[in-house]
PDB file of C-alpha atoms in Angstrom:
ATOM      1  CA  MET H 118      -0.427   0.050  -0.285  1.00 93.00           C
ATOM      2  CA  ARG H 119       1.152   3.384  -0.819  1.00 97.00           C
ATOM      3  CA  ASN H 120       2.339   5.916   1.912  1.00 97.00           C
ATOM      4  CA  LEU H 121      -0.078   9.040   2.180  1.00 98.00           C
ATOM      5  CA  ILE H 122       2.721  11.991   3.208  1.00 98.00           C
ATOM      6  CA  TYR H 123       1.597  15.043   4.332  1.00 98.00           C
ATOM      7  CA  ALA H 124       4.135  17.904   4.199  1.00 97.00           C
ATOM      8  CA  ILE H 125       4.030  21.225   5.471  1.00 96.00           C
ATOM      9  CA  ASN H 126       6.135  24.606   6.666  1.00 95.00           C
ATOM     10  CA  LEU H 127       4.880  26.556   9.429  1.00 95.00           C
ATOM     11  CA  THR H 128       6.349  29.134  11.925  1.00 95.00           C
ATOM     12  CA  LEU H 129       6.533  28.716  15.493  1.00 95.00           C
ATOM     13  CA  ASP H 130       3.333  29.515  16.893  1.00 95.00           C
ATOM     14  CA  GLY H 131       1.562  27.446  14.295  1.00 94.00           C
ATOM     15  CA  CYS H 132       1.474  29.417  11.324  1.00 95.00           C
ATOM     16  CA  CYS H 133       1.092  27.531   7.860  1.00 94.00           C
ATOM     17  CA  ASP H 134       0.052  30.876   6.019  1.00 90.00           C
ATOM     18  CA  HIS H 135       2.484  30.730   3.247  1.00 85.00           C
ATOM     19  CA  THR H 136       2.474  34.857   2.854  1.00 85.00           C
ATOM     20  CA  LYS H 137       4.010  34.965   6.053  1.00 88.00           C
ATOM     21  CA  PHE H 138       7.439  33.689   5.873  1.00 86.00           C
ATOM     22  CA  ASN H 139       9.654  32.393   2.908  1.00 84.00           C
ATOM     23  CA  PRO H 140      11.395  28.988   2.930  1.00 82.00           C
ATOM     24  CA  ASP H 141      15.293  29.140   2.611  1.00 83.00           C
ATOM     25  CA  GLU H 142      17.026  27.139   0.208  1.00 86.00           C
ATOM     26  CA  GLU H 143      17.961  24.358   2.523  1.00 89.00           C
ATOM     27  CA  THR H 144      14.066  23.721   2.903  1.00 88.00           C
ATOM     28  CA  PHE H 145      13.339  23.725  -0.597  1.00 86.00           C
ATOM     29  CA  ALA H 146      16.239  21.092  -1.024  1.00 91.00           C
ATOM     30  CA  TYR H 147      14.344  19.669   1.547  1.00 93.00           C
ATOM     31  CA  TYR H 148      10.878  19.517  -0.568  1.00 93.00           C
ATOM     32  CA  MET H 149      12.689  18.390  -4.013  1.00 94.00           C
ATOM     33  CA  GLN H 150      13.990  15.691  -2.273  1.00 95.00           C
ATOM     34  CA  LEU H 151      10.371  15.047  -1.234  1.00 96.00           C
ATOM     35  CA  LEU H 152       8.952  15.133  -4.387  1.00 95.00           C
ATOM     36  CA  ARG H 153      11.392  12.517  -5.781  1.00 94.00           C
ATOM     37  CA  GLU H 154      10.247  10.336  -3.468  1.00 96.00           C
ATOM     38  CA  VAL H 155       6.654  10.007  -4.510  1.00 98.00           C
ATOM     39  CA  ASP H 156       4.598  10.055  -7.440  1.00 96.00           C
ATOM     40  CA  LEU H 157       0.860  11.524  -6.834  1.00 98.00           C
ATOM     41  CA  LEU H 158       0.285  14.989  -5.328  1.00 98.00           C
ATOM     42  CA  VAL H 159      -2.995  15.461  -3.664  1.00 98.00           C
ATOM     43  CA  TYR H 160      -4.470  19.234  -3.664  1.00 97.00           C
ATOM     44  CA  GLY H 161      -7.657  21.193  -2.781  1.00 96.00           C
ATOM     45  CA  ARG H 162      -8.609  23.305  -4.966  1.00 96.00           C
ATOM     46  CA  LYS H 163      -7.103  26.474  -2.965  1.00 94.00           C
ATOM     47  CA  THR H 164      -3.543  24.576  -2.658  1.00 94.00           C
ATOM     48  CA  TYR H 165      -3.927  23.451  -6.472  1.00 96.00           C
ATOM     49  CA  GLN H 166      -4.249  27.343  -8.038  1.00 95.00           C
ATOM     50  CA  LEU H 167      -1.382  28.417  -5.983  1.00 92.00           C
ATOM     51  CA  MET H 168       0.969  25.786  -7.510  1.00 94.00           C
ATOM     52  CA  VAL H 169      -0.495  25.813 -10.771  1.00 95.00           C
ATOM     53  CA  PRO H 170       0.060  27.878 -12.862  1.00 94.00           C
ATOM     54  CA  TYR H 171       3.280  29.058 -10.997  1.00 93.00           C
ATOM     55  CA  TRP H 172       5.365  26.108 -10.888  1.00 93.00           C
ATOM     56  CA  PRO H 173       4.792  24.728 -14.824  1.00 94.00           C
ATOM     57  CA  ASP H 174       5.743  28.428 -15.654  1.00 95.00           C
ATOM     58  CA  VAL H 175       8.577  28.386 -13.335  1.00 94.00           C
ATOM     59  CA  ALA H 176       9.763  25.162 -14.866  1.00 95.00           C
ATOM     60  CA  LYS H 177       9.756  27.188 -18.428  1.00 95.00           C
ATOM     61  CA  ASP H 178      11.030  30.520 -17.198  1.00 96.00           C
ATOM     62  CA  PRO H 179      15.223  30.218 -18.694  1.00 95.00           C
ATOM     63  CA  SER H 180      15.341  33.486 -15.827  1.00 96.00           C
ATOM     64  CA  SER H 181      14.346  31.094 -13.110  1.00 93.00           C
ATOM     65  CA  THR H 182      16.864  29.889 -10.670  1.00 91.00           C
ATOM     66  CA  LYS H 183      18.283  26.648 -11.924  1.00 90.00           C
ATOM     67  CA  SER H 184      16.631  25.537  -8.016  1.00 89.00           C
ATOM     68  CA  ASP H 185      13.582  27.109  -9.108  1.00 91.00           C
ATOM     69  CA  ARG H 186      13.443  25.786 -12.711  1.00 93.00           C
ATOM     70  CA  GLU H 187      14.067  21.750 -11.711  1.00 92.00           C
ATOM     71  CA  PHE H 188      11.259  22.095  -9.025  1.00 92.00           C
ATOM     72  CA  GLY H 189       9.085  23.160 -11.187  1.00 93.00           C
ATOM     73  CA  GLN H 190       9.979  20.768 -13.756  1.00 94.00           C
ATOM     74  CA  ALA H 191      10.072  17.952 -11.057  1.00 94.00           C
ATOM     75  CA  PHE H 192       6.617  19.311  -9.992  1.00 94.00           C
ATOM     76  CA  ASP H 193       5.185  19.457 -13.508  1.00 94.00           C
ATOM     77  CA  SER H 194       5.873  15.904 -14.048  1.00 95.00           C
ATOM     78  CA  LYS H 195       3.680  14.628 -11.327  1.00 96.00           C
ATOM     79  CA  LYS H 196       0.175  12.989 -11.437  1.00 97.00           C
ATOM     80  CA  THR H 197      -1.996  15.391  -9.455  1.00 97.00           C
ATOM     81  CA  VAL H 198      -5.394  14.817  -7.870  1.00 98.00           C
ATOM     82  CA  VAL H 199      -7.627  18.067  -7.190  1.00 97.00           C
ATOM     83  CA  PHE H 200     -10.631  17.564  -4.615  1.00 97.00           C
ATOM     84  CA  SER H 201     -12.859  20.579  -5.795  1.00 96.00           C
ATOM     85  CA  ARG H 202     -16.407  21.078  -6.531  1.00 93.00           C
ATOM     86  CA  SER H 203     -16.208  24.391  -7.703  1.00 95.00           C
ATOM     87  CA  LEU H 204     -13.393  23.843 -10.658  1.00 94.00           C
ATOM     88  CA  ASP H 205     -14.342  23.399 -13.830  1.00 93.00           C
ATOM     89  CA  SER H 206     -10.941  21.994 -15.158  1.00 93.00           C
ATOM     90  CA  VAL H 207      -7.535  21.795 -14.158  1.00 94.00           C
ATOM     91  CA  GLU H 208      -4.045  22.568 -16.922  1.00 91.00           C
ATOM     92  CA  GLY H 209      -1.774  19.866 -17.897  1.00 85.00           C
ATOM     93  CA  LYS H 210      -2.213  16.031 -19.073  1.00 85.00           C
ATOM     94  CA  HIS H 211      -1.102  14.195 -15.292  1.00 93.00           C
ATOM     95  CA  ARG H 212      -4.136  16.119 -13.743  1.00 97.00           C
ATOM     96  CA  ARG H 213      -7.487  15.499 -12.973  1.00 96.00           C
ATOM     97  CA  ILE H 214     -10.507  16.849 -11.016  1.00 97.00           C
ATOM     98  CA  VAL H 215     -11.991  14.383  -8.155  1.00 96.00           C
ATOM     99  CA  ARG H 216     -15.396  15.253  -7.171  1.00 95.00           C
ATOM    100  CA  THR H 217     -16.556  11.837  -5.287  1.00 89.00           C
ATOM    101  CA  ASN H 218     -15.957  11.320  -1.547  1.00 94.00           C
ATOM    102  CA  LEU H 219     -12.199  12.119  -0.151  1.00 97.00           C
ATOM    103  CA  ARG H 220     -11.735   8.838   2.238  1.00 97.00           C
ATOM    104  CA  ASP H 221     -13.003   6.702  -1.266  1.00 97.00           C
ATOM    105  CA  GLU H 222     -10.506   8.236  -3.301  1.00 97.00           C
ATOM    106  CA  ILE H 223      -7.901   8.476  -1.246  1.00 98.00           C
ATOM    107  CA  LEU H 224      -8.292   4.619  -0.254  1.00 98.00           C
ATOM    108  CA  LYS H 225      -8.442   3.827  -3.837  1.00 97.00           C
ATOM    109  CA  LEU H 226      -5.528   5.919  -4.976  1.00 98.00           C
ATOM    110  CA  LYS H 227      -3.660   4.109  -1.545  1.00 98.00           C
ATOM    111  CA  GLN H 228      -3.516   0.808  -3.126  1.00 98.00           C
ATOM    112  CA  GLU H 229      -2.675   1.555  -6.531  1.00 97.00           C
ATOM    113  CA  PRO H 230       0.164   0.582  -7.150  1.00 96.00           C
ATOM    114  CA  GLY H 231       3.249   3.448  -7.095  1.00 96.00           C
ATOM    115  CA  LYS H 232       5.483   5.331  -4.734  1.00 97.00           C
ATOM    116  CA  GLY H 233       4.129   7.646  -1.972  1.00 97.00           C
ATOM    117  CA  ILE H 234       1.500  10.191  -2.025  1.00 98.00           C
ATOM    118  CA  LEU H 235       2.430  14.016  -1.263  1.00 98.00           C
ATOM    119  CA  VAL H 236      -0.702  15.905   0.051  1.00 98.00           C
ATOM    120  CA  GLY H 237      -0.612  19.539   0.660  1.00 95.00           C
ATOM    121  CA  GLY H 238      -2.635  22.862   1.633  1.00 94.00           C
ATOM    122  CA  VAL H 239      -4.557  22.682   4.929  1.00 94.00           C
ATOM    123  CA  ASP H 240      -8.019  21.802   4.289  1.00 93.00           C
ATOM    124  CA  VAL H 241      -7.837  18.659   2.385  1.00 96.00           C
ATOM    125  CA  PRO H 242      -5.127  17.820   4.752  1.00 96.00           C
ATOM    126  CA  SER H 243      -7.264  18.248   7.529  1.00 94.00           C
ATOM    127  CA  GLN H 244     -10.025  15.842   6.827  1.00 94.00           C
ATOM    128  CA  LEU H 245      -7.527  13.491   5.618  1.00 96.00           C
ATOM    129  CA  MET H 246      -5.748  13.928   9.366  1.00 94.00           C
ATOM    130  CA  GLU H 247      -9.804  13.732  10.688  1.00 94.00           C
ATOM    131  CA  LEU H 248      -9.955  10.483   8.372  1.00 94.00           C
ATOM    132  CA  GLY H 249      -7.097   8.852  10.117  1.00 94.00           C
ATOM    133  CA  LEU H 250      -5.349   8.004   6.476  1.00 97.00           C
ATOM    134  CA  ILE H 251      -1.997  10.036   6.392  1.00 97.00           C
ATOM    135  CA  ASP H 252       0.536   7.659   7.246  1.00 98.00           C
ATOM    136  CA  GLU H 253       3.571  10.172   7.742  1.00 98.00           C
ATOM    137  CA  TYR H 254       3.680  13.983   8.706  1.00 98.00           C
ATOM    138  CA  ARG H 255       6.956  16.147   7.678  1.00 98.00           C
ATOM    139  CA  PHE H 256       6.699  18.942   9.337  1.00 97.00           C
ATOM    140  CA  VAL H 257       9.697  22.021   8.114  1.00 96.00           C
ATOM    141  CA  VAL H 258       9.729  24.104  11.421  1.00 96.00           C
ATOM    142  CA  VAL H 259      10.763  27.956  10.930  1.00 95.00           C
ATOM    143  CA  PRO H 260      12.241  29.867  13.471  1.00 95.00           C
ATOM    144  CA  ILE H 261       9.543  32.616  13.097  1.00 94.00           C
ATOM    145  CA  ILE H 262       6.585  34.170  15.598  1.00 96.00           C
ATOM    146  CA  ALA H 263       3.937  35.239  12.896  1.00 94.00           C
ATOM    147  CA  GLY H 264       1.749  36.466  15.983  1.00 93.00           C
ATOM    148  CA  GLU H 265      -1.219  35.966  13.062  1.00 92.00           C
ATOM    149  CA  GLY H 266      -2.460  33.907  10.149  1.00 91.00           C
ATOM    150  CA  ARG H 267      -4.264  30.519   9.477  1.00 91.00           C
ATOM    151  CA  ARG H 268      -3.050  27.871  12.165  1.00 92.00           C
ATOM    152  CA  LEU H 269      -2.484  24.279  11.325  1.00 91.00           C
ATOM    153  CA  PHE H 270      -5.142  21.769  11.737  1.00 88.00           C
ATOM    154  CA  GLU H 271      -6.998  25.070  13.069  1.00 85.00           C
ATOM    155  CA  GLY H 272     -10.702  23.475  13.700  1.00 85.00           C
ATOM    156  CA  VAL H 273     -10.211  19.401  13.446  1.00 90.00           C
ATOM    157  CA  ASN H 274     -12.404  17.617  15.332  1.00 88.00           C
ATOM    158  CA  LEU H 275     -10.445  13.969  16.255  1.00 88.00           C
ATOM    159  CA  PRO H 276     -12.060  11.424  18.007  1.00 83.00           C
ATOM    160  CA  GLU H 277     -10.052  10.506  20.046  1.00 86.00           C
ATOM    161  CA  LYS H 278      -6.009  12.199  20.320  1.00 89.00           C
ATOM    162  CA  ARG H 279      -3.089  10.631  17.454  1.00 89.00           C
ATOM    163  CA  GLN H 280       0.339   9.137  18.542  1.00 93.00           C
ATOM    164  CA  LEU H 281       2.958   9.887  16.262  1.00 97.00           C
ATOM    165  CA  LYS H 282       6.991   8.698  16.413  1.00 98.00           C
ATOM    166  CA  LEU H 283       9.540  10.980  15.358  1.00 98.00           C
ATOM    167  CA  VAL H 284      11.443   9.136  13.002  1.00 98.00           C
ATOM    168  CA  GLU H 285      14.093  11.969  11.721  1.00 98.00           C
ATOM    169  CA  SER H 286      14.857  15.220  12.505  1.00 97.00           C
ATOM    170  CA  LYS H 287      17.010  17.460  10.642  1.00 95.00           C
ATOM    171  CA  THR H 288      18.379  21.029  11.666  1.00 95.00           C
ATOM    172  CA  VAL H 289      19.225  23.567   8.537  1.00 90.00           C
ATOM    173  CA  LYS H 290      21.737  26.529   8.706  1.00 91.00           C
ATOM    174  CA  SER H 291      18.458  29.024   9.007  1.00 91.00           C
ATOM    175  CA  GLY H 292      17.566  27.039  12.220  1.00 94.00           C
ATOM    176  CA  SER H 293      14.792  25.732  10.637  1.00 95.00           C
ATOM    177  CA  VAL H 294      13.808  21.980  11.465  1.00 96.00           C
ATOM    178  CA  ALA H 295      12.373  19.701   9.737  1.00 96.00           C
ATOM    179  CA  LEU H 296      10.549  17.098  11.247  1.00 98.00           C
ATOM    180  CA  ARG H 297       9.202  13.292   9.820  1.00 98.00           C
ATOM    181  CA  TYR H 298       6.957  11.354  12.207  1.00 98.00           C
ATOM    182  CA  LEU H 299       4.575   8.553  11.121  1.00 98.00           C
ATOM    183  CA  LYS H 300       1.554   7.163  11.945  1.00 95.00           C
ATOM    184  CA  GLN H 301       1.146   4.531  15.196  1.00 91.00           C
TER     185      GLN H 301
END
């Protein structure tokens, strides 16, 4: 069965609003490596619209940095499932919209052959956490106190607490800490 991996950056005070901070080069490299470990991306509409057309455009832009182009190319090569009731279409031959039940679709995707599945954003991952379907959590905690902005897992309602096992941690020069937890 394929692993469902949730990855996100957040501040020390739990802010996961991407406009409140920028990842450093080492954090960017961390996500590039993670992107290589998966072959399917799962997003909701908001996260999809943040990523596309931005990264596919960066992938083709010769004025972009080498690392940005490489990330954009890796991103653009991945199959992507977008959960949305409001989008009419998605860009790219490897992307599709799913309007059916989130739980059923994710269980089906986990049964398919392939590498890991990476889910990003906040809303869809929060629902998947409530359903107990996330196998692995990868958080990069940046040394910033934002003081405002959307908080991770805000409004999540769990029937019981989730116990996670820390299997890896790495501190980078900027002071950010990459944490990898597995569901127990």
